[in-house]
Tab-separated table of N, CA, C and O in Angstrom:
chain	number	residue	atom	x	y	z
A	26	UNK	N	-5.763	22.204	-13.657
A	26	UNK	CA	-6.147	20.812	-13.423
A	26	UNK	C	-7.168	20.703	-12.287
A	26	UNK	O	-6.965	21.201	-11.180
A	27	UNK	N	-8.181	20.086	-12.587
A	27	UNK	CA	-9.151	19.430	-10.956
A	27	UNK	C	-8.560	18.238	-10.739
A	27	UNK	O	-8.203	17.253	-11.386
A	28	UNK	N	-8.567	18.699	-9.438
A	28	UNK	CA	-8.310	17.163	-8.658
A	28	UNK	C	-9.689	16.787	-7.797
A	28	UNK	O	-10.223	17.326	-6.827
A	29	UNK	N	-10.022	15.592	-8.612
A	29	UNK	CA	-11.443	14.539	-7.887
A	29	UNK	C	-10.888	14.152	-5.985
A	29	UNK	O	-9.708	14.326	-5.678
A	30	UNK	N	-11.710	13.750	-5.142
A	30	UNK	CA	-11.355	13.649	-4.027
A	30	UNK	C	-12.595	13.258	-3.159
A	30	UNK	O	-13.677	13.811	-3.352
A	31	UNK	N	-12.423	12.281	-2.185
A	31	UNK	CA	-13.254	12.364	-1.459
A	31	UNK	C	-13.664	10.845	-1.466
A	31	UNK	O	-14.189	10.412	-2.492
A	32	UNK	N	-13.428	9.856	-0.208
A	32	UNK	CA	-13.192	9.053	0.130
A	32	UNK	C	-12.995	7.568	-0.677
A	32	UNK	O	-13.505	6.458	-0.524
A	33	UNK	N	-12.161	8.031	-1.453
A	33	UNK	CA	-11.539	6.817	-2.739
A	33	UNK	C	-11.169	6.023	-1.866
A	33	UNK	O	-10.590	6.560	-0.921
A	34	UNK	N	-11.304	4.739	-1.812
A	34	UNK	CA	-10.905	3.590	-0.775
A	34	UNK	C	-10.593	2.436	-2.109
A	34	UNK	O	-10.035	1.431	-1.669
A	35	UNK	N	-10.770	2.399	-3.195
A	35	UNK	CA	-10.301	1.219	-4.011
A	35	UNK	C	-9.775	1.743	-5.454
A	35	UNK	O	-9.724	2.928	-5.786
A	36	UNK	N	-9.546	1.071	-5.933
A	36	UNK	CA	-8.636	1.288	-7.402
A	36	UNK	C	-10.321	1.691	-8.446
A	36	UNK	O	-10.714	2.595	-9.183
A	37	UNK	N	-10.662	0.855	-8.099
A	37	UNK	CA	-12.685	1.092	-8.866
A	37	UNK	C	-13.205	2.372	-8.713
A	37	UNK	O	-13.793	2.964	-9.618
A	38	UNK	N	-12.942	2.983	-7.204
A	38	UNK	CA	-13.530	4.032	-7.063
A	38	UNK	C	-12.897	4.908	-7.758
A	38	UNK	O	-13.501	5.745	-8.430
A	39	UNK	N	-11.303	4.826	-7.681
A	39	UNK	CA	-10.442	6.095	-8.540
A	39	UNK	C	-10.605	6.353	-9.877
A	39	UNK	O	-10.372	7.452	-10.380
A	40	UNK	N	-11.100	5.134	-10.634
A	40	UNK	CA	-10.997	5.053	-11.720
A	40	UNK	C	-12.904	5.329	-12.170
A	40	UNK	O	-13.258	5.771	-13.263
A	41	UNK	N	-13.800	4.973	-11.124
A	41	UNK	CA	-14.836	5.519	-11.860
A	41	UNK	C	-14.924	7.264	-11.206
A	41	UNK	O	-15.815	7.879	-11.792
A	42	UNK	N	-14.543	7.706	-10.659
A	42	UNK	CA	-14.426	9.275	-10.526
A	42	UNK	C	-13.556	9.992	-11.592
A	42	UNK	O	-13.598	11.191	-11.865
A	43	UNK	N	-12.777	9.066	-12.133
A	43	UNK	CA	-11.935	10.099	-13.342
A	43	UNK	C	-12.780	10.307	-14.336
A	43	UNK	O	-12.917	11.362	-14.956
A	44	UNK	N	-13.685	8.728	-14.591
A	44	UNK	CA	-14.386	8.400	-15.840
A	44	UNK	C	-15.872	9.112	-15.384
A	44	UNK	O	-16.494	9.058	-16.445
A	45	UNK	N	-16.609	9.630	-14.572
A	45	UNK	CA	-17.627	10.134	-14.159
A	45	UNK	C	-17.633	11.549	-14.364
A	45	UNK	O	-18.244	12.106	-15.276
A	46	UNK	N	-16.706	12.309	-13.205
A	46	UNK	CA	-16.566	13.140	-13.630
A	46	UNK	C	-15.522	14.529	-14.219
A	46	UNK	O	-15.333	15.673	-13.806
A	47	UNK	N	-15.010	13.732	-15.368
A	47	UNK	CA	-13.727	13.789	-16.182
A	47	UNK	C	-12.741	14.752	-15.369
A	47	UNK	O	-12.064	15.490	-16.085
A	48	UNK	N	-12.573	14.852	-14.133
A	48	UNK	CA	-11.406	15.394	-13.404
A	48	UNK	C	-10.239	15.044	-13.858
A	48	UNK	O	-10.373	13.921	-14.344
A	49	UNK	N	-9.221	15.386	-13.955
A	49	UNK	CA	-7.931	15.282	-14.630
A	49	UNK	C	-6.935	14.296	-13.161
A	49	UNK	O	-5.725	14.189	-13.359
A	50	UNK	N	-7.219	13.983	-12.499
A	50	UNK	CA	-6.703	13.466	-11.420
A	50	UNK	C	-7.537	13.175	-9.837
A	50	UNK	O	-8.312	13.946	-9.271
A	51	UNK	N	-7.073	11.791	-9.374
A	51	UNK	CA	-7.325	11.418	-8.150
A	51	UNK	C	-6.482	11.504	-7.111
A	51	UNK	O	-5.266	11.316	-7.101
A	52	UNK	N	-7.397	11.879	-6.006
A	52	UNK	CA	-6.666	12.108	-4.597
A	52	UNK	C	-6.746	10.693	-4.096
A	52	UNK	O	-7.757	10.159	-4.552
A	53	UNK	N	-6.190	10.057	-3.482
A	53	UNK	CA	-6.511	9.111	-2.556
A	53	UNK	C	-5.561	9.425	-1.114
A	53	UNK	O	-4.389	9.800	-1.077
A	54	UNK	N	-6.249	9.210	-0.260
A	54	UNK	CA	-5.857	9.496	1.141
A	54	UNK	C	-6.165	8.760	2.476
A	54	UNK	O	-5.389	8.132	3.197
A	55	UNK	N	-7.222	8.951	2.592
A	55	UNK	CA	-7.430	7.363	4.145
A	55	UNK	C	-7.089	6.239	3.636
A	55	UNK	O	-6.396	5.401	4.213
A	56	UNK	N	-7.755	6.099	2.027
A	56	UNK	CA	-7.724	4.907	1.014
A	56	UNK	C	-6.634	3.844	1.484
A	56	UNK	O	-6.848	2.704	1.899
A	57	UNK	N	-5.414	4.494	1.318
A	57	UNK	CA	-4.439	3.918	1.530
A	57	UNK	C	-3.964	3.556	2.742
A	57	UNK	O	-2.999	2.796	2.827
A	58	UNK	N	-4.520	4.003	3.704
A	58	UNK	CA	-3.725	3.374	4.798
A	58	UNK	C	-4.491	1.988	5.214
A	58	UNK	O	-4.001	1.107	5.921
A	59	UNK	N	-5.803	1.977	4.624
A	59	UNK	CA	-6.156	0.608	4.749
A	59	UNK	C	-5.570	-0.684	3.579
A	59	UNK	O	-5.336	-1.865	3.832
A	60	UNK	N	-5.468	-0.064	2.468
A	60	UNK	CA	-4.712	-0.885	1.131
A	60	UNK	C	-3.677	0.210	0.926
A	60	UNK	O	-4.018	1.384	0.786
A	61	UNK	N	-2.269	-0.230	0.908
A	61	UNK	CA	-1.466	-0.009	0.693
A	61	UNK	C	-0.916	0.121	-0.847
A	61	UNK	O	-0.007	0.797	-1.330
A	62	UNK	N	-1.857	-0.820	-1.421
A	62	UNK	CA	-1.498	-1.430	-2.596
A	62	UNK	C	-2.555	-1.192	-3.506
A	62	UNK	O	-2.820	-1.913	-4.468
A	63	UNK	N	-3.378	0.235	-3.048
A	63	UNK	CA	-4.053	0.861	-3.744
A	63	UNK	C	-3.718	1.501	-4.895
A	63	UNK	O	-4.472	1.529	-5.868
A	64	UNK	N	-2.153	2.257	-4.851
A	64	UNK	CA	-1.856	3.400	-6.027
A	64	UNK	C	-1.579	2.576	-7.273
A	64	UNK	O	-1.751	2.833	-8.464
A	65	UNK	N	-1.103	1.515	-6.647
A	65	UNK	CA	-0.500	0.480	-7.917
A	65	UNK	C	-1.450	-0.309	-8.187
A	65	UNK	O	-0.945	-1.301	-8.712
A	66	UNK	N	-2.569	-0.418	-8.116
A	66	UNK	CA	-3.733	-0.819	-8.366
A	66	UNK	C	-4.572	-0.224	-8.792
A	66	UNK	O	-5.633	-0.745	-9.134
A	67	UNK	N	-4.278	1.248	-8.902
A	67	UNK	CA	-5.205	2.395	-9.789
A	67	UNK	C	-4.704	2.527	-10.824
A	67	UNK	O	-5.300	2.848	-11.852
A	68	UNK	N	-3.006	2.198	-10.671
A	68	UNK	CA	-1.960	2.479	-12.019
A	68	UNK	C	-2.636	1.373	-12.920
A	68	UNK	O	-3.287	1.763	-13.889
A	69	UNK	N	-2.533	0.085	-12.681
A	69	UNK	CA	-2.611	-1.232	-13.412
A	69	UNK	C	-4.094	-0.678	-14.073
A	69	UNK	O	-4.210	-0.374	-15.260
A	70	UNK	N	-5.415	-0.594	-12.879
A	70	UNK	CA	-6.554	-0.404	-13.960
A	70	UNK	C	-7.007	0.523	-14.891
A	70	UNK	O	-7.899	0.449	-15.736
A	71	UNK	N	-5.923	1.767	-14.461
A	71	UNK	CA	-6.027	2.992	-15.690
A	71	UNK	C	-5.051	2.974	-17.094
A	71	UNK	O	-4.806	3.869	-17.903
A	72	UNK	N	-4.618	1.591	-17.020
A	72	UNK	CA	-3.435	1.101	-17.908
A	72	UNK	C	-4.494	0.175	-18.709
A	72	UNK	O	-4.301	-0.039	-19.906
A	73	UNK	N	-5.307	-0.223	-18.227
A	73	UNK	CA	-6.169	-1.742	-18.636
A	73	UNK	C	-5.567	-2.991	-18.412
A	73	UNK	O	-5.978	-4.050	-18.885
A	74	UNK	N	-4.327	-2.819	-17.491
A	74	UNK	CA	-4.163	-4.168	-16.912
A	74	UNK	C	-4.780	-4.810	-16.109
A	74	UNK	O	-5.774	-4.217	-15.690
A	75	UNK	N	-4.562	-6.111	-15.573
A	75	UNK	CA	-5.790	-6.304	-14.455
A	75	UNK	C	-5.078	-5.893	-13.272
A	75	UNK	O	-3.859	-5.801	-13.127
A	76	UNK	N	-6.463	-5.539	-12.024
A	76	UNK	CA	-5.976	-5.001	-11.378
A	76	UNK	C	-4.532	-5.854	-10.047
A	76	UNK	O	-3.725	-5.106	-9.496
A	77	UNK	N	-4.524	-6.562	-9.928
A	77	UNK	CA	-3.536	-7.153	-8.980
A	77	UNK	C	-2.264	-7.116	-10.051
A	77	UNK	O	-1.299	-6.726	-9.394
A	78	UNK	N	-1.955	-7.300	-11.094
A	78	UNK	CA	-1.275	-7.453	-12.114
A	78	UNK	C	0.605	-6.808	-11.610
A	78	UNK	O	0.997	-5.653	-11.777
A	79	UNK	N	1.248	-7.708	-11.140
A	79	UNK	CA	2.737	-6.797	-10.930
A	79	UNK	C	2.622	-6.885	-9.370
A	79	UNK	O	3.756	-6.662	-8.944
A	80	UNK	N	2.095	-7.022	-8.728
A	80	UNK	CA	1.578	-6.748	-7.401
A	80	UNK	C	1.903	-7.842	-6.336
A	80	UNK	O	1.415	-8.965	-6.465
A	81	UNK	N	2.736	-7.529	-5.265
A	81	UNK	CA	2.669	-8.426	-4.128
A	81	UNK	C	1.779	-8.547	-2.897
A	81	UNK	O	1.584	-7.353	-2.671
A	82	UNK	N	1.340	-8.985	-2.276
A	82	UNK	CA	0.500	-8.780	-1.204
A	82	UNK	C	1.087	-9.650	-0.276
A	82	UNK	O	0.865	-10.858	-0.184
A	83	UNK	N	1.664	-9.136	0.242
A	83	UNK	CA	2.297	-9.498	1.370
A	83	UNK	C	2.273	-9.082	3.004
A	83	UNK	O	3.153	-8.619	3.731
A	84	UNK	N	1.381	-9.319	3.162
A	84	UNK	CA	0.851	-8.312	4.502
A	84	UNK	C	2.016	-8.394	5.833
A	84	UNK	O	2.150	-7.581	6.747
A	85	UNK	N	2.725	-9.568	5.600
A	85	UNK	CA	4.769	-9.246	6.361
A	85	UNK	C	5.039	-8.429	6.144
A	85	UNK	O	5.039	-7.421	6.851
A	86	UNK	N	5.465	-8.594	4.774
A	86	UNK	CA	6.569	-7.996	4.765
A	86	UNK	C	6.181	-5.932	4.535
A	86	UNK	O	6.944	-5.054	4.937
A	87	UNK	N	5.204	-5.753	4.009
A	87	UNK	CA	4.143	-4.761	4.362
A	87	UNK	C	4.329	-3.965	5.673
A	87	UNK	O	4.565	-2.762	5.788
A	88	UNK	N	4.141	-5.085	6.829
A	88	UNK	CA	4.331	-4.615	8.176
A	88	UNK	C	6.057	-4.344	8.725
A	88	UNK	O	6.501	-3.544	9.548
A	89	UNK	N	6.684	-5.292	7.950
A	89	UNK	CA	8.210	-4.886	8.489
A	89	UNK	C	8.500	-3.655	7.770
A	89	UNK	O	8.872	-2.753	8.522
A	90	UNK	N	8.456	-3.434	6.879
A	90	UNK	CA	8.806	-1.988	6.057
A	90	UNK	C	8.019	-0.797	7.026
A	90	UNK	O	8.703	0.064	7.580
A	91	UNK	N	6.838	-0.820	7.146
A	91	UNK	CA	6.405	-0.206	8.074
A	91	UNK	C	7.093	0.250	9.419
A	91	UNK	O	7.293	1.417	9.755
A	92	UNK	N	7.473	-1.090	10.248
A	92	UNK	CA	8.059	-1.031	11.097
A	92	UNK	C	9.399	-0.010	10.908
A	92	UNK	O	9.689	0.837	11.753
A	93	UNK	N	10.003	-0.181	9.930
A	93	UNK	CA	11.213	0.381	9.597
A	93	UNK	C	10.863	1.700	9.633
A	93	UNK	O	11.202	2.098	10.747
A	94	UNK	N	10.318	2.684	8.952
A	94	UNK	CA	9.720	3.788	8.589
A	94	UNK	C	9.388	4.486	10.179
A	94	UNK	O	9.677	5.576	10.673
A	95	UNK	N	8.787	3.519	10.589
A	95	UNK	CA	7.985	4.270	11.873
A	95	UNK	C	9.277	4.124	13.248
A	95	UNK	O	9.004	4.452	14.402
A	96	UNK	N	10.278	3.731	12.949
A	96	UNK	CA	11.123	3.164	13.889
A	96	UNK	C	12.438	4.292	13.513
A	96	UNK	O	13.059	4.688	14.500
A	97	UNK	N	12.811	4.733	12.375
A	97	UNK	CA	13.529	5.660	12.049
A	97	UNK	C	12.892	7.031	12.143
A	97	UNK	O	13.556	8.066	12.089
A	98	UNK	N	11.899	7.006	12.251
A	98	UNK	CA	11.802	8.613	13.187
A	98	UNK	C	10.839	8.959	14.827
A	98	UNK	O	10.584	9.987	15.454
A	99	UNK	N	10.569	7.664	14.997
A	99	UNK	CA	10.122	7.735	16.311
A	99	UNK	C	10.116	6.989	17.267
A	99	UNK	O	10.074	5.798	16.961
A	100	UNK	N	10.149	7.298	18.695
A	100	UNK	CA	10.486	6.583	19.722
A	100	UNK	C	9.848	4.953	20.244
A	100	UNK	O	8.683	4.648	20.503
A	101	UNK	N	10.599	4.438	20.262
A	101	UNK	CA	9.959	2.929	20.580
A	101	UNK	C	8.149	2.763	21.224
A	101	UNK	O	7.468	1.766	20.982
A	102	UNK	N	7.683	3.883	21.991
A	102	UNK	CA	6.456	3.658	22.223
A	102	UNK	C	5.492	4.158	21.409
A	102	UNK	O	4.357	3.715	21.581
A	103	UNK	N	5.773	5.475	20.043
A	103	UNK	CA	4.907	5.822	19.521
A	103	UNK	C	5.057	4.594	18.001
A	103	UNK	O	4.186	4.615	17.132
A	104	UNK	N	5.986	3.844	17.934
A	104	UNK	CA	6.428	2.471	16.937
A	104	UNK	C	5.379	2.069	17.203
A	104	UNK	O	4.437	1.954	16.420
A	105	UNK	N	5.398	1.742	18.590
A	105	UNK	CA	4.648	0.277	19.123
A	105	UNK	C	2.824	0.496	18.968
A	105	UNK	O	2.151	-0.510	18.744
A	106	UNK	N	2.209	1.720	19.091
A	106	UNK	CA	1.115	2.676	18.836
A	106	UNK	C	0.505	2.388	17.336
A	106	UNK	O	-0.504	1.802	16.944
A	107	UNK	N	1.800	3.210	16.550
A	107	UNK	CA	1.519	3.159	15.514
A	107	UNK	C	1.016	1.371	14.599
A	107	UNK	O	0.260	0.903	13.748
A	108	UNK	N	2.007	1.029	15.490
A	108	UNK	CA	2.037	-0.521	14.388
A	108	UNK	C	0.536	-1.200	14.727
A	108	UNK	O	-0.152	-1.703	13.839
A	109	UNK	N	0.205	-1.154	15.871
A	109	UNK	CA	-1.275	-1.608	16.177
A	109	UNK	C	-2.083	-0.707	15.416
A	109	UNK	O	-2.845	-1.490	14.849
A	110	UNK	N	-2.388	0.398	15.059
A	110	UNK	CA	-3.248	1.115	14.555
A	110	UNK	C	-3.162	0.811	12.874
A	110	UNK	O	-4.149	0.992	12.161
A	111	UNK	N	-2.091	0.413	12.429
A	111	UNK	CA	-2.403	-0.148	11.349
A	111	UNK	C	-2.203	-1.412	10.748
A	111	UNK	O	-2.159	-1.580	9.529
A	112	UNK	N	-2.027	-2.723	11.997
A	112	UNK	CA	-2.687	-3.493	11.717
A	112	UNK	C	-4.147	-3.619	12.039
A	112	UNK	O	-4.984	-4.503	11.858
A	113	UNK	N	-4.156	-2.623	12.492
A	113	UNK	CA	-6.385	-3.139	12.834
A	113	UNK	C	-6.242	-3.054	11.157
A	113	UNK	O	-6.487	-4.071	10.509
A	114	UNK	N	-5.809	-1.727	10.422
A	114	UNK	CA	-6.895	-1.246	9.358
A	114	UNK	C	-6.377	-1.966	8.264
A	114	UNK	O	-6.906	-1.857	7.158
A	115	UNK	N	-5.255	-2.797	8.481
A	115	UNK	CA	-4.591	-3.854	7.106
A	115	UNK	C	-5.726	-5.174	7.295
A	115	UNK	O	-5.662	-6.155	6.555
């Protein structure tokens, strides 16, 4: 299998790199930490659904789950670090 790669930031980009150059799969990686709600947005447009289709955007509740994640394995000041660094990029 090739895996396509290299700075996929939207559901458009994933989907015209499969269709460009017929790689059998997409990487996405920084992509996501700015859209979260990227993978399920590559799923929907490689399905031919539209793309928001099934999809919440909830940029709360987004951040509390976050919070949770980053709070169950690390100490209250690298939480507090982390959570600013990705609300700049939400």
């Amino acid at each position: 299998p090739i895996i396509g790669n290299g700075d996929i930031l939207s559901a458009k980009q994933a989907e015209q790199k499969l269709r460009l150059t017929g790689c059998d799969a997409v990487m996405i990686g920084r992509g996501c930490l700015k859209n979260p709600w990227i993978f399920q947005e590559a799923m929907n447009l490689r399905s031919g659904r539209p793309i928001s289709e099934g999809i919440e955007y909830n940029l709360v509740r987004q951040m509390a789950r976050l919070k949770e994640l980053i709070e169950a394995n690390h100490e209250e000041r690298t939480v507090m670090i982390q959570l600013r660094k990705f609300s700049m990029w939400y």
